[in-house]
């Protein structure tokens, strides 16, 4: 147990890599399991899918590039997904749009 004055132990690169690998595997696994959970009564499948997509977007570069491509092709769908994932970019765009509406466009 750490004492008050001791610094917390730093995580080793090996441990961080292992954790990241687990998250990279867990994201797609949750996406695959969401239809199975969706068969159960309630909204569990939606939340499992959202968690899987969130983990995948955060840790898998191919998923992030695909997401950006989809957002460019269908901006409205991208806006809804950003809102649902509570992404900071959605809040920035919302704030910018509100300021432009208040002060007029350029």
XYZ file of C-alpha atoms in Angstrom:
106
model
C 0.000 0.000 0.000
C 1.375 3.427 -0.920
C 2.087 5.948 1.780
C 0.984 9.558 1.560
C 4.347 10.980 0.505
C 5.209 8.278 -2.042
C 4.689 8.858 -5.750
C 2.343 6.440 -7.519
C 4.058 3.821 -9.648
C 4.293 4.621 -13.351
C 2.694 2.208 -15.761
C 5.196 0.367 -17.856
C 5.047 0.580 -21.650
C 4.390 -3.146 -21.762
C 1.360 -2.823 -19.499
C -0.003 0.142 -21.476
C 0.405 -1.797 -24.738
C -1.395 -4.785 -23.280
C -4.265 -2.604 -22.049
C -4.569 -0.927 -25.447
C -4.643 -4.326 -27.156
C -7.479 -5.410 -24.885
C -9.442 -2.260 -25.749
C -8.807 -2.750 -29.489
C -10.231 -6.276 -29.226
C -13.093 -5.311 -26.889
C -14.537 -2.600 -29.188
C -15.289 -4.833 -32.194
C -16.329 -7.667 -29.860
C -18.997 -5.409 -28.350
C -20.176 -4.407 -31.823
C -20.497 -8.070 -32.815
C -22.327 -8.943 -29.566
C -24.823 -6.068 -29.803
C -27.358 -7.918 -32.044
C -27.338 -10.823 -29.592
C -27.939 -8.483 -26.652
C -30.545 -6.698 -28.796
C -32.673 -9.838 -28.809
C -33.198 -9.435 -25.076
C -36.028 -7.161 -23.933
C -34.994 -3.559 -23.429
C -32.493 -1.227 -25.024
C -29.316 -3.091 -24.035
C -28.199 -3.712 -27.617
C -28.079 0.005 -28.393
C -25.867 0.734 -25.406
C -23.554 -2.193 -26.150
C -23.254 -1.016 -29.778
C -22.521 2.566 -28.672
C -19.822 1.378 -26.268
C -18.219 -0.760 -28.991
C -18.278 2.051 -31.537
C -16.838 4.491 -28.995
C -13.969 2.159 -28.100
C -13.289 1.414 -31.762
C -13.226 5.089 -32.737
C -10.866 5.911 -29.921
C -8.363 3.095 -30.449
C -8.539 1.932 -34.099
C -7.245 4.304 -36.789
C -9.044 2.545 -39.656
C -12.351 2.928 -37.832
C -11.678 6.616 -37.260
C -10.838 7.210 -40.950
C -13.980 5.367 -42.023
C -16.044 7.427 -39.581
C -14.632 10.669 -41.001
C -15.356 9.507 -44.563
C -18.966 8.695 -43.623
C -19.347 12.067 -41.906
C -18.163 13.877 -45.033
C -20.495 11.896 -47.266
C -23.565 12.242 -44.998
C -23.044 15.275 -42.716
C -26.417 14.951 -41.048
C -25.716 11.378 -39.944
C -22.297 12.508 -38.713
C -23.869 15.295 -36.685
C -26.287 12.884 -35.017
C -23.548 10.377 -34.249
C -21.281 13.108 -32.839
C -24.122 14.220 -30.611
C -24.769 10.650 -29.481
C -21.090 9.965 -28.804
C -20.772 13.339 -27.003
C -17.732 14.251 -29.026
C -16.049 17.593 -28.264
C -16.141 18.494 -31.969
C -19.943 18.442 -31.869
C -19.990 20.904 -28.978
C -17.515 23.210 -30.788
C -19.587 23.212 -33.977
C -22.787 23.802 -32.004
C -21.211 26.742 -30.138
C -19.825 28.196 -33.391
C -23.204 27.900 -35.126
C -24.946 29.598 -32.201
C -22.452 32.494 -32.276
C -22.885 32.900 -36.043
C -26.678 32.932 -35.658
C -26.489 35.581 -32.907
C -24.011 37.902 -34.673
C -24.832 37.123 -38.261
C -22.646 35.363 -40.770
C -19.487 36.792 -42.277
